Tab-separated table of C-alpha atoms in Angstrom:
chain	number	residue	atom	x	y	z
Y	1	MET	CA	0.150	-22.062	-30.803
Y	2	ALA	CA	2.091	-21.612	-27.557
Y	3	SER	CA	2.465	-18.023	-26.381
Y	4	VAL	CA	5.824	-16.291	-26.550
Y	5	SER	CA	5.695	-15.707	-22.780
Y	6	GLY	CA	4.928	-19.379	-22.214
Y	7	LYS	CA	7.889	-20.449	-24.333
Y	8	LEU	CA	10.135	-17.994	-22.542
Y	9	SER	CA	9.012	-19.265	-19.145
Y	10	ASN	CA	9.794	-22.822	-20.232
Y	11	VAL	CA	13.254	-21.823	-21.438
Y	12	ILE	CA	14.056	-19.963	-18.228
Y	13	ALA	CA	12.638	-22.738	-16.050
Y	14	SER	CA	14.687	-25.348	-17.902
Y	15	ALA	CA	17.834	-23.311	-17.433
Y	16	LEU	CA	17.169	-22.747	-13.761
Y	17	SER	CA	16.389	-26.432	-13.265
Y	18	ASP	CA	19.878	-27.304	-14.487
Y	19	PRO	CA	22.428	-26.430	-11.798
Y	20	SER	CA	25.252	-26.424	-14.354
Y	21	ALA	CA	23.533	-23.577	-16.208
Y	22	LEU	CA	23.984	-21.282	-13.214
Y	23	GLU	CA	27.517	-21.855	-12.090
Y	24	GLY	CA	28.260	-19.977	-8.883
Y	25	VAL	CA	24.621	-19.613	-7.850
Y	26	ASP	CA	23.894	-21.618	-4.710
Y	27	GLU	CA	20.930	-23.995	-4.462
Y	28	THR	CA	18.851	-21.721	-2.219
Y	29	GLU	CA	19.079	-18.800	-4.613
Y	30	ARG	CA	18.339	-21.028	-7.616
Y	31	MET	CA	15.156	-22.303	-5.995
Y	32	LYS	CA	14.099	-18.742	-5.143
Y	33	LEU	CA	14.422	-17.845	-8.829
Y	34	LEU	CA	12.361	-20.862	-9.819
Y	35	GLY	CA	9.695	-19.926	-7.308
Y	36	ALA	CA	9.555	-16.360	-8.597
Y	37	LEU	CA	8.579	-17.575	-12.065
Y	38	ASP	CA	5.112	-18.762	-11.076
Y	39	LYS	CA	3.972	-16.082	-8.630
Y	40	ALA	CA	1.632	-14.585	-11.231
Y	41	GLN	CA	0.239	-18.060	-11.975
Y	42	VAL	CA	-0.446	-18.675	-8.280
Y	43	THR	CA	-2.176	-15.302	-7.998
Y	44	ALA	CA	-4.249	-16.070	-11.101
Y	45	SER	CA	-5.153	-19.507	-9.737
Y	46	LEU	CA	-6.240	-18.016	-6.409
Y	47	ARG	CA	-8.409	-15.476	-8.220
Y	48	ILE	CA	-9.953	-18.136	-10.493
Y	49	ALA	CA	-10.627	-20.386	-7.488
Y	50	GLN	CA	-12.403	-17.480	-5.803
Y	51	GLY	CA	-14.571	-16.961	-8.873
Y	52	MET	CA	-15.389	-20.664	-9.057
Y	53	GLY	CA	-16.328	-20.693	-5.371
Y	54	VAL	CA	-13.674	-23.173	-4.220
Y	55	PHE	CA	-12.832	-21.450	-0.935
Y	56	ASP	CA	-16.470	-20.763	-0.111
Y	57	ALA	CA	-17.256	-24.434	-0.742
Y	58	PHE	CA	-14.687	-25.512	1.842
Y	59	ALA	CA	-15.979	-22.850	4.258
Y	60	ALA	CA	-19.580	-24.059	3.809
Y	61	THR	CA	-18.590	-27.633	4.708
Y	62	GLN	CA	-16.408	-26.422	7.610
Y	63	GLY	CA	-13.340	-27.767	5.888
Y	64	GLN	CA	-14.432	-31.371	5.433
Y	65	ILE	CA	-12.501	-33.664	3.071
Y	66	MET	CA	-14.006	-33.645	-0.422
Y	67	LYS	CA	-13.587	-35.678	-3.565
Y	68	LEU	CA	-12.987	-33.780	-6.779
Y	69	SER	CA	-16.451	-34.717	-8.049
Y	70	GLU	CA	-18.132	-33.415	-4.879
Y	71	LEU	CA	-16.162	-30.178	-4.961
Y	72	ASN	CA	-17.093	-29.799	-8.621
Y	73	GLU	CA	-20.783	-30.042	-7.698
Y	74	ARG	CA	-20.360	-27.225	-5.192
Y	75	THR	CA	-18.491	-24.880	-7.534
Y	76	LYS	CA	-18.856	-23.174	-10.902
Y	77	GLY	CA	-17.188	-24.393	-14.083
Y	78	ASP	CA	-16.111	-27.798	-15.281
Y	79	GLN	CA	-14.202	-30.515	-13.468
Y	80	GLN	CA	-11.159	-30.502	-15.736
Y	81	LEU	CA	-10.433	-26.816	-15.110
Y	82	LEU	CA	-11.097	-27.285	-11.404
Y	83	SER	CA	-8.557	-30.105	-11.298
Y	84	ARG	CA	-5.891	-27.973	-12.962
Y	85	ILE	CA	-6.475	-25.026	-10.630
Y	86	LEU	CA	-6.322	-27.336	-7.609
Y	87	ARG	CA	-2.903	-28.618	-8.707
Y	88	VAL	CA	-1.481	-25.119	-8.423
Y	89	LEU	CA	-3.169	-24.422	-5.106
Y	90	CYS	CA	-1.972	-27.717	-3.629
Y	91	ARG	CA	1.595	-27.009	-4.654
Y	92	ALA	CA	1.247	-23.581	-2.992
Y	93	ASN	CA	-0.017	-25.289	0.220
Y	94	VAL	CA	-3.327	-23.457	0.036
Y	95	ILE	CA	-5.205	-26.765	-0.268
Y	96	GLU	CA	-3.918	-30.286	0.475
Y	97	GLU	CA	-4.379	-33.318	-1.784
Y	98	ILE	CA	-4.382	-36.275	0.620
Y	99	GLU	CA	-4.837	-38.888	-2.120
Y	100	VAL	CA	-5.773	-38.960	-5.793
Y	101	ASP	CA	-8.599	-36.452	-6.416
Y	102	THR	CA	-9.262	-36.066	-2.678
Y	103	PHE	CA	-8.735	-32.719	-1.020
Y	104	LYS	CA	-8.802	-31.100	2.394
Y	105	SER	CA	-8.433	-27.540	3.553
Y	106	THR	CA	-5.313	-26.112	5.167
Y	107	PRO	CA	-5.063	-23.165	7.569
Y	108	LEU	CA	-4.648	-20.974	4.468
Y	109	THR	CA	-7.882	-22.088	2.790
Y	110	ALA	CA	-10.271	-20.156	5.032
Y	111	MET	CA	-8.221	-16.989	4.556
Y	112	PHE	CA	-9.448	-16.728	0.972
Y	113	SER	CA	-13.202	-17.190	1.487
Y	114	SER	CA	-15.453	-14.299	0.464
Y	115	GLY	CA	-15.208	-11.042	2.373
Y	116	THR	CA	-11.916	-11.642	4.160
Y	117	PRO	CA	-9.088	-9.107	3.847
Y	118	SER	CA	-6.854	-11.830	2.358
Y	119	ALA	CA	-9.463	-12.613	-0.298
Y	120	ASP	CA	-9.680	-8.952	-1.229
Y	121	ALA	CA	-5.878	-8.705	-1.232
Y	122	VAL	CA	-5.794	-11.424	-3.906
Y	123	LYS	CA	-8.286	-9.447	-5.981
Y	124	MET	CA	-6.231	-6.284	-5.592
Y	125	ILE	CA	-2.947	-7.993	-6.487
Y	126	TYR	CA	-4.598	-9.705	-9.461
Y	127	SER	CA	-5.844	-6.346	-10.719
Y	128	GLN	CA	-2.204	-5.185	-10.843
Y	129	ILE	CA	-1.173	-7.874	-13.311
Y	130	PRO	CA	-2.247	-5.939	-16.461
Y	131	ILE	CA	-0.212	-2.947	-15.257
Y	132	THR	CA	2.835	-5.125	-14.611
Y	133	ALA	CA	2.421	-6.874	-17.958
Y	134	ASN	CA	2.364	-3.518	-19.756
Y	135	LEU	CA	5.169	-1.929	-17.735
Y	136	TYR	CA	8.012	-2.852	-20.071
Y	137	GLU	CA	6.224	-1.406	-23.110
Y	138	TYR	CA	5.382	1.774	-21.197
Y	139	LEU	CA	8.987	2.285	-20.076
Y	140	LYS	CA	10.331	1.442	-23.514
Y	141	ARG	CA	8.079	4.079	-25.115
Y	142	ASN	CA	9.409	6.575	-22.565
Y	143	ASN	CA	13.091	5.681	-23.098
Y	144	PHE	CA	13.201	3.882	-19.747
Y	145	ARG	CA	12.762	7.095	-17.776
Y	146	ASN	CA	11.361	7.028	-14.266
Y	147	PRO	CA	7.665	8.059	-14.202
Y	148	GLU	CA	7.375	11.644	-12.986
Y	149	ASP	CA	3.694	12.535	-13.357
Y	150	ALA	CA	0.875	10.903	-11.388
Y	151	TYR	CA	-1.510	11.414	-14.320
Y	152	GLN	CA	0.716	10.032	-17.096
Y	153	GLY	CA	2.139	6.804	-15.743
Y	154	PRO	CA	2.015	3.016	-16.123
Y	155	PHE	CA	-1.447	2.829	-14.553
Y	156	GLN	CA	-2.980	5.233	-17.063
Y	157	ALA	CA	-1.218	3.528	-19.985
Y	158	ALA	CA	-2.346	0.025	-19.014
Y	159	LEU	CA	-5.982	0.953	-18.323
Y	160	ASN	CA	-6.243	3.579	-21.080
Y	161	THR	CA	-7.490	6.241	-18.675
Y	162	LYS	CA	-6.626	9.835	-17.854
Y	163	ASP	CA	-7.766	9.412	-14.247
Y	164	HIS	CA	-5.401	9.262	-11.313
Y	165	PHE	CA	-5.618	5.928	-9.490
Y	166	PHE	CA	-7.652	7.440	-6.641
Y	167	GLU	CA	-10.057	9.096	-9.079
Y	168	TRP	CA	-10.398	5.794	-10.922
Y	169	LEU	CA	-11.253	4.035	-7.652
Y	170	GLY	CA	-13.987	6.577	-7.050
Y	171	ASN	CA	-15.602	5.519	-10.320
Y	172	HIS	CA	-15.280	1.781	-9.595
Y	173	PRO	CA	-17.130	1.082	-6.323
Y	174	GLU	CA	-16.193	-2.598	-5.964
Y	175	ASP	CA	-12.490	-1.898	-6.529
Y	176	HIS	CA	-12.778	0.980	-4.056
Y	177	ARG	CA	-14.364	-1.321	-1.459
Y	178	ILE	CA	-11.595	-3.892	-1.959
Y	179	PHE	CA	-8.886	-1.248	-1.648
Y	180	ASN	CA	-10.381	0.176	1.562
Y	181	ASN	CA	-10.799	-3.292	3.089
Y	182	VAL	CA	-7.193	-4.241	2.401
Y	183	MET	CA	-5.798	-0.886	3.561
Y	184	SER	CA	-7.781	-0.987	6.804
Y	185	HIS	CA	-6.293	-4.359	7.762
Y	186	GLN	CA	-2.603	-3.556	7.491
Y	187	GLY	CA	-1.941	-4.665	11.046
Y	188	GLN	CA	-0.672	-2.762	14.037
Y	189	ARG	CA	2.450	-0.697	13.538
Y	190	PRO	CA	5.419	-1.755	15.698
Y	191	LYS	CA	5.708	1.766	17.144
Y	192	GLU	CA	3.609	4.880	16.757
Y	193	TRP	CA	5.445	8.046	15.772
Y	194	PHE	CA	4.655	9.746	19.083
Y	195	GLU	CA	6.439	6.947	20.963
Y	196	PHE	CA	9.819	8.035	19.606
Y	197	PHE	CA	9.177	11.753	19.008
Y	198	PRO	CA	9.292	14.175	22.003
Y	199	VAL	CA	5.711	15.439	21.658
Y	200	GLU	CA	5.430	17.369	24.920
Y	201	GLN	CA	8.744	19.103	24.326
Y	202	LYS	CA	8.076	19.999	20.696
Y	203	LEU	CA	4.328	20.671	20.465
Y	204	GLN	CA	3.485	23.062	23.307
Y	205	VAL	CA	1.059	25.915	22.534
Y	206	THR	CA	-1.563	27.898	24.418
Y	207	SER	CA	-5.078	26.468	24.515
Y	208	ASP	CA	-6.464	28.962	21.993
Y	209	LYS	CA	-3.967	27.972	19.272
Y	210	VAL	CA	-4.044	25.056	16.829
Y	211	THR	CA	-1.657	22.379	18.016
Y	212	PHE	CA	-2.076	19.762	15.329
Y	213	VAL	CA	-3.510	19.539	11.809
Y	214	ASP	CA	-3.840	15.988	10.464
Y	215	MET	CA	-3.998	16.498	6.676
Y	216	ALA	CA	-5.561	13.794	4.486
Y	217	GLY	CA	-6.123	12.039	7.800
Y	218	GLY	CA	-8.867	9.684	6.628
Y	219	ILE	CA	-11.515	8.867	9.205
Y	220	GLY	CA	-9.287	10.016	12.036
Y	221	ASN	CA	-7.700	6.840	13.380
Y	222	ASP	CA	-4.245	8.416	13.742
Y	223	LEU	CA	-5.553	11.569	15.375
Y	224	LYS	CA	-7.798	9.635	17.765
Y	225	ASN	CA	-4.848	7.509	18.842
Y	226	PHE	CA	-2.641	10.575	19.286
Y	227	ARG	CA	-5.308	12.393	21.303
Y	228	PHE	CA	-5.863	9.343	23.512
Y	229	HIS	CA	-2.188	9.294	24.496
Y	230	PHE	CA	-1.913	13.086	24.971
Y	231	GLN	CA	-5.215	14.101	26.514
Y	232	GLU	CA	-3.661	16.981	28.459
Y	233	LEU	CA	-1.865	18.526	25.471
Y	234	PRO	CA	-3.358	22.016	25.080
Y	235	GLY	CA	-4.633	23.524	21.852
Y	236	ARG	CA	-7.037	22.651	19.064
Y	237	MET	CA	-6.651	19.562	16.886
Y	238	ILE	CA	-8.060	19.416	13.368
Y	239	LEU	CA	-8.743	16.465	11.064
Y	240	GLN	CA	-8.831	17.288	7.348
Y	241	ASP	CA	-9.775	15.238	4.307
Y	242	LEU	CA	-12.036	15.293	1.248
Y	243	PRO	CA	-15.791	15.670	1.877
Y	244	GLN	CA	-16.625	12.071	0.954
Y	245	VAL	CA	-14.068	10.841	3.497
Y	246	ILE	CA	-15.090	13.166	6.319
Y	247	ASP	CA	-18.765	12.386	5.701
Y	248	SER	CA	-18.038	8.654	6.032
Y	249	ILE	CA	-16.900	8.999	9.674
Y	250	ILE	CA	-19.191	6.929	11.890
Y	251	ASP	CA	-17.463	6.646	15.255
Y	252	PRO	CA	-17.363	9.826	17.342
Y	253	LEU	CA	-14.102	11.723	17.546
Y	254	PRO	CA	-12.547	12.702	20.901
Y	255	ASP	CA	-13.303	16.010	22.553
Y	256	GLY	CA	-11.157	18.779	21.167
Y	257	VAL	CA	-10.919	17.281	17.672
Y	258	GLU	CA	-12.523	19.276	14.866
Y	259	VAL	CA	-13.208	18.103	11.311
Y	260	MET	CA	-12.762	20.102	8.132
Y	261	TYR	CA	-13.153	19.485	4.419
Y	262	HIS	CA	-9.841	20.051	2.643
Y	263	ASP	CA	-8.069	19.060	-0.553
Y	264	ILE	CA	-4.292	18.928	-0.017
Y	265	PHE	CA	-3.726	20.568	-3.417
Y	266	SER	CA	-5.716	23.624	-2.302
Y	267	PRO	CA	-4.489	26.457	-0.037
Y	268	GLN	CA	-4.270	25.337	3.594
Y	269	PRO	CA	-7.009	27.239	5.501
Y	270	ILE	CA	-5.441	26.766	8.954
Y	271	LYS	CA	-2.704	29.369	9.242
Y	272	GLY	CA	0.031	29.326	11.846
Y	273	ALA	CA	-0.628	25.929	13.442
Y	274	LYS	CA	2.106	24.411	15.559
Y	275	ALA	CA	2.246	21.083	13.673
Y	276	TYR	CA	1.101	20.063	10.198
Y	277	TYR	CA	1.068	16.279	9.998
Y	278	MET	CA	0.671	13.740	7.187
Y	279	ARG	CA	0.965	9.981	7.375
Y	280	SER	CA	1.714	7.954	4.239
Y	281	VAL	CA	0.430	10.709	1.965
Y	282	LEU	CA	3.437	12.019	0.047
Y	283	HIS	CA	4.624	8.521	-0.857
Y	284	ASP	CA	1.499	8.384	-3.050
Y	285	TRP	CA	2.815	11.253	-5.184
Y	286	PRO	CA	5.887	11.770	-7.386
Y	287	ASP	CA	7.973	14.873	-6.792
Y	288	LYS	CA	5.949	17.021	-9.219
Y	289	GLN	CA	2.723	16.690	-7.234
Y	290	ALA	CA	4.459	16.304	-3.849
Y	291	LEU	CA	6.055	19.739	-4.302
Y	292	ALA	CA	2.652	21.253	-5.043
Y	293	ILE	CA	1.239	19.778	-1.814
Y	294	LEU	CA	4.206	20.960	0.234
Y	295	GLY	CA	3.944	24.427	-1.284
Y	296	GLN	CA	0.396	24.834	0.020
Y	297	ILE	CA	1.475	23.808	3.510
Y	298	ARG	CA	4.476	26.103	3.591
Y	299	GLU	CA	2.316	29.101	2.697
Y	300	ALA	CA	0.245	28.473	5.842
Y	301	MET	CA	3.173	28.035	8.226
Y	302	ILE	CA	4.858	30.548	10.491
Y	303	PRO	CA	8.453	30.323	11.783
Y	304	GLU	CA	7.247	28.489	14.921
Y	305	SER	CA	5.407	25.838	12.886
Y	306	VAL	CA	6.717	22.352	12.213
Y	307	LEU	CA	5.956	19.874	9.439
Y	308	LEU	CA	5.751	16.206	10.502
Y	309	LEU	CA	5.792	13.489	7.825
Y	310	ASN	CA	5.169	9.921	8.997
Y	311	GLU	CA	6.545	7.889	6.091
Y	312	HIS	CA	8.574	4.851	5.158
Y	313	THR	CA	12.218	5.806	4.738
Y	314	LEU	CA	14.217	3.364	2.662
Y	315	PRO	CA	17.735	2.497	3.787
Y	316	ALA	CA	20.421	3.603	1.349
Y	317	ALA	CA	21.454	-0.016	0.711
Y	318	ASN	CA	20.117	-3.540	1.268
Y	319	VAL	CA	16.455	-2.486	1.177
Y	320	PRO	CA	14.135	-5.086	2.825
Y	321	LEU	CA	12.038	-7.139	0.418
Y	322	TYR	CA	8.753	-5.770	1.757
Y	323	LEU	CA	9.812	-2.206	0.961
Y	324	THR	CA	11.098	-3.088	-2.524
Y	325	HIS	CA	7.648	-4.559	-3.299
Y	326	LEU	CA	5.977	-1.460	-1.914
Y	327	ASP	CA	8.213	0.842	-3.938
Y	328	PHE	CA	7.514	-1.130	-7.121
Y	329	SER	CA	3.761	-0.901	-6.484
Y	330	MET	CA	4.127	2.863	-6.101
Y	331	LEU	CA	5.902	3.010	-9.454
Y	332	GLU	CA	3.261	0.953	-11.268
Y	333	THR	CA	0.078	2.376	-9.814
Y	334	LEU	CA	0.871	5.934	-8.735
Y	335	SER	CA	4.035	6.870	-10.676
Y	336	SER	CA	5.418	7.521	-7.212
Y	337	LEU	CA	8.089	6.041	-4.963
Y	338	GLU	CA	9.231	5.108	-1.503
Y	339	ARG	CA	12.034	7.567	-0.724
Y	340	THR	CA	15.366	7.227	1.032
Y	341	LYS	CA	16.301	9.629	3.813
Y	342	GLN	CA	18.344	11.680	1.351
Y	343	GLN	CA	15.494	11.767	-1.170
Y	344	TRP	CA	13.176	13.102	1.539
Y	345	ILE	CA	15.722	15.759	2.471
Y	346	ASP	CA	16.209	16.760	-1.180
Y	347	LEU	CA	12.450	16.970	-1.768
Y	348	LEU	CA	11.828	19.087	1.315
Y	349	GLU	CA	14.733	21.429	0.608
Y	350	LYS	CA	13.423	21.940	-2.915
Y	351	ALA	CA	10.048	22.872	-1.393
Y	352	GLY	CA	11.636	25.474	0.896
Y	353	PHE	CA	11.989	23.434	4.078
Y	354	LYS	CA	14.879	22.511	6.327
Y	355	VAL	CA	14.917	19.010	7.821
Y	356	VAL	CA	15.525	19.216	11.570
Y	357	GLU	CA	15.581	15.487	12.312
Y	358	VAL	CA	14.544	12.127	10.906
Y	359	TRP	CA	13.195	10.278	13.922
Y	360	SER	CA	13.303	6.496	13.733
Y	361	PRO	CA	11.626	3.720	15.738
Y	362	GLY	CA	14.814	1.664	15.544
Y	363	ALA	CA	15.073	-1.443	13.388
Y	364	GLN	CA	13.493	-1.248	9.929
Y	365	ILE	CA	10.798	-3.939	9.941
Y	366	VAL	CA	7.486	-4.490	8.192
Y	367	GLY	CA	5.077	-1.701	9.085
Y	368	SER	CA	7.639	0.641	10.617
Y	369	SER	CA	7.885	4.281	9.552
Y	370	ALA	CA	10.133	7.221	10.323
Y	371	LEU	CA	8.975	10.672	11.345
Y	372	ILE	CA	10.541	13.527	9.389
Y	373	GLU	CA	10.565	16.842	11.241
Y	374	ALA	CA	11.008	19.950	9.081
Y	375	VAL	CA	10.658	23.707	9.421
Y	376	MET	CA	10.621	26.627	6.997
Y	377	ALA	CA	14.066	27.278	5.564
């Protein structure tokens, strides 16, 4: 018996295939809608092909042309399923069918062989599908209210867990490895925050004071980059994160950089620093938990201190597609959100801060972030 979702997809696809059914919708937009229908199927096909060893088979033969029967010998599973998966991948231009049952690799094929960031990205996106599939039911049960608690959201409902996403990763080593691999290959940002923020004007202290505290700073990449560009900036610089993160640091940190175990939900041990900095931390948390984090920071600040948040800031209208996808992922996995400038201001004011300036690198493009400067209200 055909699934309800399958029937629905057929009905929608039939309607979209008939231009008269969508009067006033131009051809480009109609084709975009058609393409959106099968994104989950393409993701599933990529993941299945990985499991069968299709991409590794092409990599092992250095991309030589292969008949279906030969490819079947080099992969897991049966030939009929392989043929059906290849149809999807050929239509998505991941593999090319040059004649009947004869295939060659494309520039995309090697991207999905084992161990590559793109291959792990497919695994990570595929793991989101159960959460997406359950999202409607979750929202319906909650009267279509926006998720407000990081421990009682769509992720927990779909996976039947009480763990936060990050706690869940800690208990699933392979998923954790995949997540770290994908996150560490996000590409170079168009501009670093210190390229459009007046560091030397704003962050001057005497050498015995703490200039900069990088909270939840990971293995220190941001702080190392900052220190490299401002080697003469006086004062101490401190990298903070959870013990398991700090203990994973392999490469040496620059002179003048100290490390410290710290949980951002605990009282901030460094009192009276000039700058407390976080990059892409608060977007992981809905307002409930974000306010708790900000409260701990504010308690440690003095009037001369400044809070610096390096975060995506959504435009008020016409949000770029990349950021809408990111915001939706925040909703599904973390019960959180990407915030607009006004939402950041509202959040910080509620936490007892005053926003001094929202510094921007210019055009909003993939990978760009604003720097929000705030002080105690």
